[in-house]
PDB file of C-alpha atoms in Angstrom:
ATOM      1  CA  UNK A  39      41.074  56.622  -2.239  1.00 92.00           C
ATOM      2  CA  UNK A  40      38.689  55.313   0.468  1.00 96.00           C
ATOM      3  CA  UNK A  41      38.223  56.761   3.998  1.00 98.00           C
ATOM      4  CA  UNK A  42      36.132  54.360   5.853  1.00 98.00           C
ATOM      5  CA  UNK A  43      34.774  54.072   9.527  1.00 98.00           C
ATOM      6  CA  UNK A  44      37.035  56.838  10.895  1.00 98.00           C
ATOM      7  CA  UNK A  45      36.447  59.215  13.693  1.00 98.00           C
ATOM      8  CA  UNK A  46      37.674  62.757  13.198  1.00 98.00           C
ATOM      9  CA  UNK A  47      37.177  65.150  16.192  1.00 98.00           C
ATOM     10  CA  UNK A  48      38.076  68.897  16.718  1.00 96.00           C
ATOM     11  CA  UNK A  49      40.401  69.571  13.961  1.00 96.00           C
ATOM     12  CA  UNK A  50      41.107  73.196  13.095  1.00 93.00           C
ATOM     13  CA  UNK A  51      40.520  73.053   9.337  1.00 93.00           C
ATOM     14  CA  UNK A  52      38.710  70.590   7.210  1.00 96.00           C
ATOM     15  CA  UNK A  53      37.958  67.039   8.669  1.00 97.00           C
ATOM     16  CA  UNK A  54      38.709  65.676   5.154  1.00 98.00           C
ATOM     17  CA  UNK A  55      39.883  67.790   2.158  1.00 97.00           C
ATOM     18  CA  UNK A  56      40.101  66.507  -1.356  1.00 97.00           C
ATOM     19  CA  UNK A  57      42.048  68.603  -4.098  1.00 95.00           C
ATOM     20  CA  UNK A  58      43.224  65.814  -6.415  1.00 85.00           C
ATOM     21  CA  UNK A  59      43.142  65.499 -10.225  1.00 90.00           C
ATOM     22  CA  UNK A  60      41.619  62.269 -11.248  1.00 93.00           C
ATOM     23  CA  UNK A  61      41.287  59.810 -14.108  1.00 93.00           C
ATOM     24  CA  UNK A  62      38.592  57.488 -15.184  1.00 91.00           C
ATOM     25  CA  UNK A  63      38.201  54.815 -12.591  1.00 90.00           C
ATOM     26  CA  UNK A  64      39.458  56.922  -9.589  1.00 94.00           C
ATOM     27  CA  UNK A  65      37.148  56.926  -6.653  1.00 96.00           C
ATOM     28  CA  UNK A  66      37.193  59.462  -3.844  1.00 97.00           C
ATOM     29  CA  UNK A  67      35.024  58.015  -1.096  1.00 98.00           C
ATOM     30  CA  UNK A  68      34.318  58.842   2.438  1.00 98.00           C
ATOM     31  CA  UNK A  69      32.036  56.118   4.080  1.00 98.00           C
ATOM     32  CA  UNK A  70      30.576  55.564   7.588  1.00 98.00           C
ATOM     33  CA  UNK A  71      32.654  58.142   9.251  1.00 98.00           C
ATOM     34  CA  UNK A  72      31.965  60.446  12.274  1.00 98.00           C
ATOM     35  CA  UNK A  73      33.323  63.901  11.802  1.00 98.00           C
ATOM     36  CA  UNK A  74      32.689  66.454  14.564  1.00 98.00           C
ATOM     37  CA  UNK A  75      33.732  69.860  15.590  1.00 97.00           C
ATOM     38  CA  UNK A  76      35.883  70.836  12.519  1.00 97.00           C
ATOM     39  CA  UNK A  77      37.009  74.464  12.353  1.00 95.00           C
ATOM     40  CA  UNK A  78      35.758  74.586   8.689  1.00 96.00           C
ATOM     41  CA  UNK A  79      34.007  71.763   6.635  1.00 97.00           C
ATOM     42  CA  UNK A  80      33.622  68.230   7.699  1.00 98.00           C
ATOM     43  CA  UNK A  81      34.213  67.179   4.031  1.00 98.00           C
ATOM     44  CA  UNK A  82      35.502  69.553   1.435  1.00 98.00           C
ATOM     45  CA  UNK A  83      36.267  68.917  -2.310  1.00 97.00           C
ATOM     46  CA  UNK A  84      37.988  71.841  -3.820  1.00 97.00           C
ATOM     47  CA  UNK A  85      38.737  71.768  -7.512  1.00 95.00           C
ATOM     48  CA  UNK A  86      38.617  68.034  -7.891  1.00 96.00           C
ATOM     49  CA  UNK A  87      38.853  67.965 -11.568  1.00 95.00           C
ATOM     50  CA  UNK A  88      39.583  65.568 -14.330  1.00 93.00           C
ATOM     51  CA  UNK A  89      43.325  65.209 -15.232  1.00 89.00           C
ATOM     52  CA  UNK A  90      42.049  65.289 -18.843  1.00 79.00           C
ATOM     53  CA  UNK A  91      38.614  64.674 -20.414  1.00 79.00           C
ATOM     54  CA  UNK A  92      36.547  62.640 -17.861  1.00 82.00           C
ATOM     55  CA  UNK A  93      37.879  62.069 -14.471  1.00 89.00           C
ATOM     56  CA  UNK A  94      36.772  59.834 -11.605  1.00 94.00           C
ATOM     57  CA  UNK A  95      33.859  60.391  -9.163  1.00 94.00           C
ATOM     58  CA  UNK A  96      33.439  61.267  -5.456  1.00 98.00           C
ATOM     59  CA  UNK A  97      31.116  59.783  -2.943  1.00 98.00           C
ATOM     60  CA  UNK A  98      30.395  60.723   0.750  1.00 98.00           C
ATOM     61  CA  UNK A  99      27.974  58.189   2.214  1.00 98.00           C
ATOM     62  CA  UNK A 100      26.550  57.195   5.740  1.00 97.00           C
ATOM     63  CA  UNK A 101      28.453  59.682   7.717  1.00 98.00           C
ATOM     64  CA  UNK A 102      27.605  61.608  10.665  1.00 97.00           C
ATOM     65  CA  UNK A 103      28.826  65.301  10.327  1.00 98.00           C
ATOM     66  CA  UNK A 104      28.159  67.645  13.268  1.00 97.00           C
ATOM     67  CA  UNK A 105      29.154  70.953  14.847  1.00 96.00           C
ATOM     68  CA  UNK A 106      31.510  71.950  11.889  1.00 96.00           C
ATOM     69  CA  UNK A 107      32.462  75.564  10.776  1.00 95.00           C
ATOM     70  CA  UNK A 108      33.092  76.462  14.383  1.00 93.00           C
ATOM     71  CA  UNK A 109      36.023  78.752  13.557  1.00 94.00           C
ATOM     72  CA  UNK A 110      34.245  81.010  10.964  1.00 91.00           C
ATOM     73  CA  UNK A 111      34.582  84.558  12.150  1.00 87.00           C
ATOM     74  CA  UNK A 112      37.778  83.871  14.007  1.00 89.00           C
ATOM     75  CA  UNK A 113      41.379  84.670  12.899  1.00 87.00           C
ATOM     76  CA  UNK A 114      41.965  80.912  12.650  1.00 81.00           C
ATOM     77  CA  UNK A 115      39.571  80.590   9.687  1.00 84.00           C
ATOM     78  CA  UNK A 116      41.541  83.324   7.685  1.00 81.00           C
ATOM     79  CA  UNK A 117      38.290  84.804   6.445  1.00 81.00           C
ATOM     80  CA  UNK A 118      36.787  81.523   5.330  1.00 86.00           C
ATOM     81  CA  UNK A 119      33.626  79.608   6.131  1.00 89.00           C
ATOM     82  CA  UNK A 120      32.144  76.265   5.083  1.00 92.00           C
ATOM     83  CA  UNK A 121      29.293  73.933   5.341  1.00 96.00           C
ATOM     84  CA  UNK A 122      29.326  70.459   6.826  1.00 97.00           C
ATOM     85  CA  UNK A 123      29.753  69.111   3.392  1.00 98.00           C
ATOM     86  CA  UNK A 124      31.083  71.564   0.791  1.00 98.00           C
ATOM     87  CA  UNK A 125      31.944  71.290  -2.927  1.00 98.00           C
ATOM     88  CA  UNK A 126      33.585  74.234  -4.837  1.00 97.00           C
ATOM     89  CA  UNK A 127      35.418  74.511  -8.154  1.00 96.00           C
ATOM     90  CA  UNK A 128      36.215  78.264  -8.057  1.00 92.00           C
ATOM     91  CA  UNK A 129      34.817  80.882 -10.241  1.00 94.00           C
ATOM     92  CA  UNK A 130      33.875  80.490 -14.000  1.00 93.00           C
ATOM     93  CA  UNK A 131      37.015  82.321 -15.008  1.00 92.00           C
ATOM     94  CA  UNK A 132      39.144  79.840 -13.032  1.00 90.00           C
ATOM     95  CA  UNK A 133      37.669  76.737 -14.495  1.00 92.00           C
ATOM     96  CA  UNK A 134      38.908  74.926 -17.572  1.00 88.00           C
ATOM     97  CA  UNK A 135      36.374  72.923 -19.831  1.00 87.00           C
ATOM     98  CA  UNK A 136      39.131  70.483 -20.679  1.00 88.00           C
ATOM     99  CA  UNK A 137      39.314  69.597 -16.861  1.00 93.00           C
ATOM    100  CA  UNK A 138      35.901  69.596 -15.537  1.00 93.00           C
ATOM    101  CA  UNK A 139      34.831  69.164 -11.881  1.00 95.00           C
ATOM    102  CA  UNK A 140      33.998  65.592 -11.114  1.00 96.00           C
ATOM    103  CA  UNK A 141      30.697  64.255 -10.256  1.00 97.00           C
ATOM    104  CA  UNK A 142      29.960  63.986  -6.643  1.00 98.00           C
ATOM    105  CA  UNK A 143      27.262  62.343  -4.608  1.00 98.00           C
ATOM    106  CA  UNK A 144      26.275  62.892  -1.050  1.00 98.00           C
ATOM    107  CA  UNK A 145      24.129  60.035   0.115  1.00 97.00           C
ATOM    108  CA  UNK A 146      22.615  58.834   3.466  1.00 96.00           C
ATOM    109  CA  UNK A 147      24.529  61.354   5.620  1.00 97.00           C
ATOM    110  CA  UNK A 148      23.168  63.205   8.698  1.00 96.00           C
ATOM    111  CA  UNK A 149      24.464  66.864   9.012  1.00 97.00           C
ATOM    112  CA  UNK A 150      23.483  68.540  12.270  1.00 95.00           C
ATOM    113  CA  UNK A 151      24.475  71.404  14.469  1.00 94.00           C
ATOM    114  CA  UNK A 152      26.994  73.220  12.135  1.00 96.00           C
ATOM    115  CA  UNK A 153      27.242  76.732  13.235  1.00 92.00           C
ATOM    116  CA  UNK A 154      29.538  79.657  13.511  1.00 88.00           C
ATOM    117  CA  UNK A 155      28.957  81.542  16.846  1.00 86.00           C
ATOM    118  CA  UNK A 156      31.094  84.581  15.813  1.00 90.00           C
ATOM    119  CA  UNK A 157      29.750  84.640  12.256  1.00 90.00           C
ATOM    120  CA  UNK A 158      26.134  83.642  12.749  1.00 87.00           C
ATOM    121  CA  UNK A 159      24.750  85.210   9.423  1.00 88.00           C
ATOM    122  CA  UNK A 160      27.503  83.859   7.288  1.00 89.00           C
ATOM    123  CA  UNK A 161      26.320  82.796   3.723  1.00 88.00           C
ATOM    124  CA  UNK A 162      28.724  79.913   3.665  1.00 88.00           C
ATOM    125  CA  UNK A 163      27.306  78.345   6.972  1.00 89.00           C
ATOM    126  CA  UNK A 164      24.951  75.446   7.078  1.00 94.00           C
ATOM    127  CA  UNK A 165      24.547  71.786   6.152  1.00 97.00           C
ATOM    128  CA  UNK A 166      25.595  71.032   2.392  1.00 98.00           C
ATOM    129  CA  UNK A 167      27.118  73.414  -0.090  1.00 97.00           C
ATOM    130  CA  UNK A 168      27.317  73.031  -3.846  1.00 98.00           C
ATOM    131  CA  UNK A 169      29.414  76.068  -4.578  1.00 96.00           C
ATOM    132  CA  UNK A 170      30.976  77.745  -7.549  1.00 96.00           C
ATOM    133  CA  UNK A 171      30.833  75.575 -10.646  1.00 96.00           C
ATOM    134  CA  UNK A 172      30.674  72.246  -8.776  1.00 96.00           C
ATOM    135  CA  UNK A 173      28.245  71.089 -11.534  1.00 96.00           C
ATOM    136  CA  UNK A 174      26.362  67.767 -11.529  1.00 97.00           C
ATOM    137  CA  UNK A 175      26.303  67.059  -7.815  1.00 98.00           C
ATOM    138  CA  UNK A 176      23.609  64.614  -6.546  1.00 98.00           C
ATOM    139  CA  UNK A 177      22.327  65.230  -3.022  1.00 98.00           C
ATOM    140  CA  UNK A 178      20.224  62.163  -1.965  1.00 97.00           C
ATOM    141  CA  UNK A 179      18.463  60.838   1.061  1.00 95.00           C
ATOM    142  CA  UNK A 180      20.490  63.053   3.691  1.00 96.00           C
ATOM    143  CA  UNK A 181      19.163  64.270   6.896  1.00 95.00           C
ATOM    144  CA  UNK A 182      20.104  67.891   7.373  1.00 96.00           C
ATOM    145  CA  UNK A 183      18.991  69.153  10.893  1.00 94.00           C
ATOM    146  CA  UNK A 184      19.435  71.925  13.178  1.00 93.00           C
ATOM    147  CA  UNK A 185      22.051  73.864  11.360  1.00 95.00           C
ATOM    148  CA  UNK A 186      22.524  77.648  11.610  1.00 92.00           C
ATOM    149  CA  UNK A 187      22.318  79.127   8.092  1.00 91.00           C
ATOM    150  CA  UNK A 188      21.076  77.077   5.163  1.00 95.00           C
ATOM    151  CA  UNK A 189      20.254  73.553   5.269  1.00 97.00           C
ATOM    152  CA  UNK A 190      21.598  73.379   1.790  1.00 98.00           C
ATOM    153  CA  UNK A 191      22.553  75.623  -1.060  1.00 98.00           C
ATOM    154  CA  UNK A 192      23.604  75.456  -4.781  1.00 98.00           C
ATOM    155  CA  UNK A 193      25.285  78.785  -5.699  1.00 97.00           C
ATOM    156  CA  UNK A 194      26.686  79.339  -9.289  1.00 97.00           C
ATOM    157  CA  UNK A 195      26.419  75.611  -9.881  1.00 97.00           C
ATOM    158  CA  UNK A 196      24.528  73.703 -12.669  1.00 98.00           C
ATOM    159  CA  UNK A 197      22.629  70.572 -12.735  1.00 98.00           C
ATOM    160  CA  UNK A 198      22.378  69.862  -9.165  1.00 98.00           C
ATOM    161  CA  UNK A 199      19.772  67.291  -7.879  1.00 98.00           C
ATOM    162  CA  UNK A 200      18.322  67.294  -4.374  1.00 98.00           C
ATOM    163  CA  UNK A 201      16.315  64.143  -4.038  1.00 97.00           C
ATOM    164  CA  UNK A 202      14.546  62.571  -1.046  1.00 95.00           C
ATOM    165  CA  UNK A 203      16.328  64.640   1.669  1.00 96.00           C
ATOM    166  CA  UNK A 204      14.985  65.675   4.895  1.00 94.00           C
ATOM    167  CA  UNK A 205      15.590  69.478   6.089  1.00 96.00           C
ATOM    168  CA  UNK A 206      14.435  70.062   9.636  1.00 93.00           C
ATOM    169  CA  UNK A 207      15.112  73.125  11.938  1.00 92.00           C
ATOM    170  CA  UNK A 208      17.628  74.960   9.795  1.00 94.00           C
ATOM    171  CA  UNK A 209      17.586  78.677   9.366  1.00 92.00           C
ATOM    172  CA  UNK A 210      16.311  78.103   5.922  1.00 95.00           C
ATOM    173  CA  UNK A 211      15.853  74.769   4.088  1.00 97.00           C
ATOM    174  CA  UNK A 212      17.425  75.057   0.513  1.00 98.00           C
ATOM    175  CA  UNK A 213      18.704  78.167  -1.184  1.00 98.00           C
ATOM    176  CA  UNK A 214      19.604  78.041  -5.134  1.00 98.00           C
ATOM    177  CA  UNK A 215      20.980  81.044  -6.827  1.00 97.00           C
ATOM    178  CA  UNK A 216      23.546  82.601  -9.114  1.00 97.00           C
ATOM    179  CA  UNK A 217      25.297  85.977  -9.119  1.00 93.00           C
ATOM    180  CA  UNK A 218      24.700  86.421 -12.634  1.00 90.00           C
ATOM    181  CA  UNK A 219      27.237  87.675 -15.290  1.00 88.00           C
ATOM    182  CA  UNK A 220      29.595  84.778 -16.091  1.00 90.00           C
ATOM    183  CA  UNK A 221      28.102  82.615 -13.338  1.00 96.00           C
ATOM    184  CA  UNK A 222      24.849  80.456 -13.688  1.00 96.00           C
ATOM    185  CA  UNK A 223      22.547  78.251 -11.849  1.00 97.00           C
ATOM    186  CA  UNK A 224      20.808  76.046 -14.368  1.00 98.00           C
ATOM    187  CA  UNK A 225      18.649  72.965 -14.377  1.00 98.00           C
ATOM    188  CA  UNK A 226      18.169  72.375 -10.557  1.00 98.00           C
ATOM    189  CA  UNK A 227      16.030  69.579  -9.447  1.00 98.00           C
ATOM    190  CA  UNK A 228      14.374  69.636  -6.023  1.00 98.00           C
ATOM    191  CA  UNK A 229      12.341  66.410  -5.769  1.00 97.00           C
ATOM    192  CA  UNK A 230      10.468  64.307  -3.092  1.00 95.00           C
ATOM    193  CA  UNK A 231      12.176  66.074  -0.225  1.00 96.00           C
ATOM    194  CA  UNK A 232      10.701  66.820   3.365  1.00 94.00           C
ATOM    195  CA  UNK A 233      10.966  70.238   4.767  1.00 96.00           C
ATOM    196  CA  UNK A 234       9.881  70.951   8.405  1.00 93.00           C
ATOM    197  CA  UNK A 235      10.072  74.293  10.066  1.00 91.00           C
ATOM    198  CA  UNK A 236      13.230  75.606   8.734  1.00 94.00           C
ATOM    199  CA  UNK A 237      13.600  78.848  10.632  1.00 90.00           C
ATOM    200  CA  UNK A 238      15.786  79.026  13.846  1.00 83.00           C
ATOM    201  CA  UNK A 239      15.568  82.690  14.776  1.00 83.00           C
ATOM    202  CA  UNK A 240      16.828  86.032  13.348  1.00 84.00           C
ATOM    203  CA  UNK A 241      20.332  85.618  14.783  1.00 86.00           C
ATOM    204  CA  UNK A 242      21.204  82.197  13.457  1.00 88.00           C
ATOM    205  CA  UNK A 243      21.489  82.611   9.657  1.00 88.00           C
ATOM    206  CA  UNK A 244      21.358  85.169   6.819  1.00 90.00           C
ATOM    207  CA  UNK A 245      17.581  85.478   6.983  1.00 89.00           C
ATOM    208  CA  UNK A 246      15.960  83.956   3.853  1.00 92.00           C
ATOM    209  CA  UNK A 247      13.111  82.833   6.154  1.00 91.00           C
ATOM    210  CA  UNK A 248      11.835  80.095   3.621  1.00 96.00           C
ATOM    211  CA  UNK A 249      11.897  76.334   3.155  1.00 97.00           C
ATOM    212  CA  UNK A 250      12.943  77.063  -0.484  1.00 98.00           C
ATOM    213  CA  UNK A 251      14.488  80.281  -1.765  1.00 97.00           C
ATOM    214  CA  UNK A 252      15.666  80.956  -5.220  1.00 98.00           C
ATOM    215  CA  UNK A 253      17.383  83.953  -7.130  1.00 97.00           C
ATOM    216  CA  UNK A 254      18.682  84.343 -10.818  1.00 97.00           C
ATOM    217  CA  UNK A 255      18.208  80.739 -11.640  1.00 98.00           C
ATOM    218  CA  UNK A 256      17.000  79.093 -14.754  1.00 97.00           C
ATOM    219  CA  UNK A 257      15.315  75.765 -15.270  1.00 98.00           C
ATOM    220  CA  UNK A 258      14.396  75.027 -11.572  1.00 98.00           C
ATOM    221  CA  UNK A 259      11.963  72.162 -10.976  1.00 98.00           C
ATOM    222  CA  UNK A 260      10.373  71.697  -7.486  1.00 98.00           C
ATOM    223  CA  UNK A 261       8.249  68.630  -7.474  1.00 97.00           C
ATOM    224  CA  UNK A 262       6.588  66.194  -5.061  1.00 95.00           C
ATOM    225  CA  UNK A 263       8.053  67.728  -1.918  1.00 96.00           C
ATOM    226  CA  UNK A 264       6.177  67.708   1.409  1.00 93.00           C
ATOM    227  CA  UNK A 265       6.580  70.602   3.800  1.00 94.00           C
ATOM    228  CA  UNK A 266       5.344  72.348   6.891  1.00 91.00           C
ATOM    229  CA  UNK A 267       6.604  75.972   6.508  1.00 93.00           C
ATOM    230  CA  UNK A 268       7.809  77.928   9.508  1.00 90.00           C
ATOM    231  CA  UNK A 269       7.696  81.231   7.730  1.00 92.00           C
ATOM    232  CA  UNK A 270       7.332  80.736   3.777  1.00 95.00           C
ATOM    233  CA  UNK A 271       7.237  77.842   1.616  1.00 97.00           C
ATOM    234  CA  UNK A 272       8.951  79.210  -1.498  1.00 97.00           C
ATOM    235  CA  UNK A 273      10.495  82.597  -1.785  1.00 96.00           C
ATOM    236  CA  UNK A 274      11.658  84.193  -5.056  1.00 96.00           C
ATOM    237  CA  UNK A 275      14.282  86.945  -4.477  1.00 95.00           C
ATOM    238  CA  UNK A 276      14.343  89.538  -7.149  1.00 94.00           C
ATOM    239  CA  UNK A 277      12.827  88.885 -10.545  1.00 92.00           C
ATOM    240  CA  UNK A 278      15.751  87.125 -12.399  1.00 94.00           C
ATOM    241  CA  UNK A 279      14.504  83.555 -12.127  1.00 96.00           C
ATOM    242  CA  UNK A 280      13.293  81.897 -15.347  1.00 96.00           C
ATOM    243  CA  UNK A 281      11.455  78.683 -16.134  1.00 96.00           C
ATOM    244  CA  UNK A 282      10.680  77.652 -12.588  1.00 97.00           C
ATOM    245  CA  UNK A 283       8.263  74.718 -12.324  1.00 98.00           C
ATOM    246  CA  UNK A 284       6.343  73.867  -9.132  1.00 98.00           C
ATOM    247  CA  UNK A 285       4.134  70.824  -9.153  1.00 97.00           C
ATOM    248  CA  UNK A 286       2.571  68.194  -6.896  1.00 95.00           C
ATOM    249  CA  UNK A 287       4.070  69.567  -3.647  1.00 96.00           C
ATOM    250  CA  UNK A 288       2.029  68.868  -0.592  1.00 93.00           C
ATOM    251  CA  UNK A 289       1.482  71.314   2.308  1.00 92.00           C
ATOM    252  CA  UNK A 290       1.096  69.054   5.254  1.00 85.00           C
ATOM    253  CA  UNK A 291      -0.812  71.588   7.228  1.00 81.00           C
ATOM    254  CA  UNK A 292      -3.531  71.432   4.700  1.00 76.00           C
ATOM    255  CA  UNK A 293      -3.247  67.938   3.089  1.00 58.00           C
ATOM    256  CA  UNK A 294      -3.063  65.249   5.742  1.00 54.00           C
ATOM    257  CA  UNK A 295      -1.048  62.235   4.933  1.00 51.00           C
ATOM    258  CA  UNK A 296      -2.035  58.692   5.594  1.00 50.00           C
ATOM    259  CA  UNK A 297       1.359  57.458   7.015  1.00 54.00           C
ATOM    260  CA  UNK A 298       3.127  59.056   9.981  1.00 53.00           C
ATOM    261  CA  UNK A 299       6.570  60.669   9.448  1.00 54.00           C
ATOM    262  CA  UNK A 300       9.254  60.634  12.159  1.00 55.00           C
ATOM    263  CA  UNK A 301      12.486  62.445  11.709  1.00 55.00           C
ATOM    264  CA  UNK A 302      14.845  63.000  14.590  1.00 52.00           C
ATOM    265  CA  UNK A 303      12.333  63.549  17.262  1.00 49.00           C
ATOM    266  CA  UNK A 304       9.657  65.099  14.934  1.00 49.00           C
ATOM    267  CA  UNK A 305       6.803  62.915  14.626  1.00 47.00           C
ATOM    268  CA  UNK A 306       3.886  63.832  12.216  1.00 47.00           C
ATOM    269  CA  UNK A 307       0.600  62.046  11.910  1.00 42.00           C
ATOM    270  CA  UNK A 308      -2.001  63.276   9.563  1.00 41.00           C
ATOM    271  CA  UNK A 309      -1.329  67.168   9.552  1.00 39.00           C
ATOM    272  CA  UNK A 310      -0.418  67.140  13.156  1.00 41.00           C
ATOM    273  CA  UNK A 311       3.232  67.597  14.492  1.00 40.00           C
ATOM    274  CA  UNK A 312       3.897  65.896  17.714  1.00 38.00           C
ATOM    275  CA  UNK A 313       7.289  66.326  19.614  1.00 38.00           C
ATOM    276  CA  UNK A 314      10.249  68.616  18.960  1.00 37.00           C
ATOM    277  CA  UNK A 315      13.721  68.323  17.397  1.00 37.00           C
ATOM    278  CA  UNK A 316      16.295  66.152  19.228  1.00 35.00           C
ATOM    279  CA  UNK A 317      19.431  68.341  19.354  1.00 32.00           C
ATOM    280  CA  UNK A 318      22.930  67.007  19.133  1.00 30.00           C
ATOM    281  CA  UNK A 319      23.971  70.176  20.817  1.00 31.00           C
ATOM    282  CA  UNK A 320      21.508  72.546  22.342  1.00 31.00           C
ATOM    283  CA  UNK A 321      24.080  75.422  21.944  1.00 33.00           C
ATOM    284  CA  UNK A 322      24.055  75.330  18.300  1.00 32.00           C
ATOM    285  CA  UNK A 323      20.887  73.465  17.340  1.00 35.00           C
ATOM    286  CA  UNK A 324      17.850  74.893  15.563  1.00 36.00           C
ATOM    287  CA  UNK A 325      14.513  75.631  17.201  1.00 36.00           C
ATOM    288  CA  UNK A 326      11.309  73.982  16.370  1.00 33.00           C
ATOM    289  CA  UNK A 327       7.969  75.811  16.179  1.00 32.00           C
ATOM    290  CA  UNK A 328       5.568  74.782  18.931  1.00 30.00           C
ATOM    291  CA  UNK A 329       3.597  71.573  18.598  1.00 29.00           C
TER     292      UNK A 329
END
C-alpha cells in the first residue's frame, strides 16, 4: 500500500491508521504527505504483524506532521492520546512470537507543534512514539521540533535505533523506558543526533526536563550526539537501568564546532546560538532559551 503526496487535514482520529497483517514483500508506505490537525496521531501503526513468520515492512518518509493529538483530554478521544508518528503492538501478554510486529522506519520527516491543550502533561503526547513491543524500529534523520511532551520515546520496546535526528524545543528530547515485569526496553541506540534546548515550560509536558531520560532499560548506547541542554543532558530515573554506555557526546556550550548548524531558525556557530525557533503555530510551539 502506498499513500503518496496526500494532504490530510483536521480529521478527528488518525490521519493514517495501519492495522494490517502482512506477508513478505508487502510494503506499507506513507511518503511526501502533509498531515495536520489530527485528533490523534498523524500516522499510527497498531498491531501491524506478520501473517506468519516474517511479514512485510513499513515506512513513513519525507512527511510534514503538525498539530496532531489535539483531541487528547476531550470526550472525542475516548481516553486516548498519541504522538505525531506512533507505533504500538500492545502489551507483551497480547503479542504472539509467531506473528511479530513488522519492522518500521521513520525517515526524513518533520514533526512539529503536536500538543494536547486539555491534557498538557500526557505521557503519550509528543513527536514520535515507539510504544509497547513495537520492536526493531529505525528513526532516522527526522526533525522533531516544538512539540508538547516528548520529542520521542521508546516505551517497552526493544532494539530501537534513533540516528541523526534533530530534537529542538520539545518538552524533553528523548525518553526510553520500560515498566519492568513482563515488559522490557533492551538494546536501544541513540547515535549522532542533535539535541537543542528541549524544555518548553512546566505546563507543556510530563516534566522530564532532560535532553535524554532513561528508566529501567538495559543495553542503552548514547554515542556521538551533540547537544545544548536547556536543563539536563542525561537523566537517569531510578536505579533500574543496566549496561548504559555514553561515549563521544559533545556539549556544544563547552566544545565549539567548526561548522555552523542551522535547524528551523536556530543557527549555531561555534558554541554560540543565534536566533530562535521558527514556530509553525505559536499557540502550541515550544519555547527556546534566550540567545
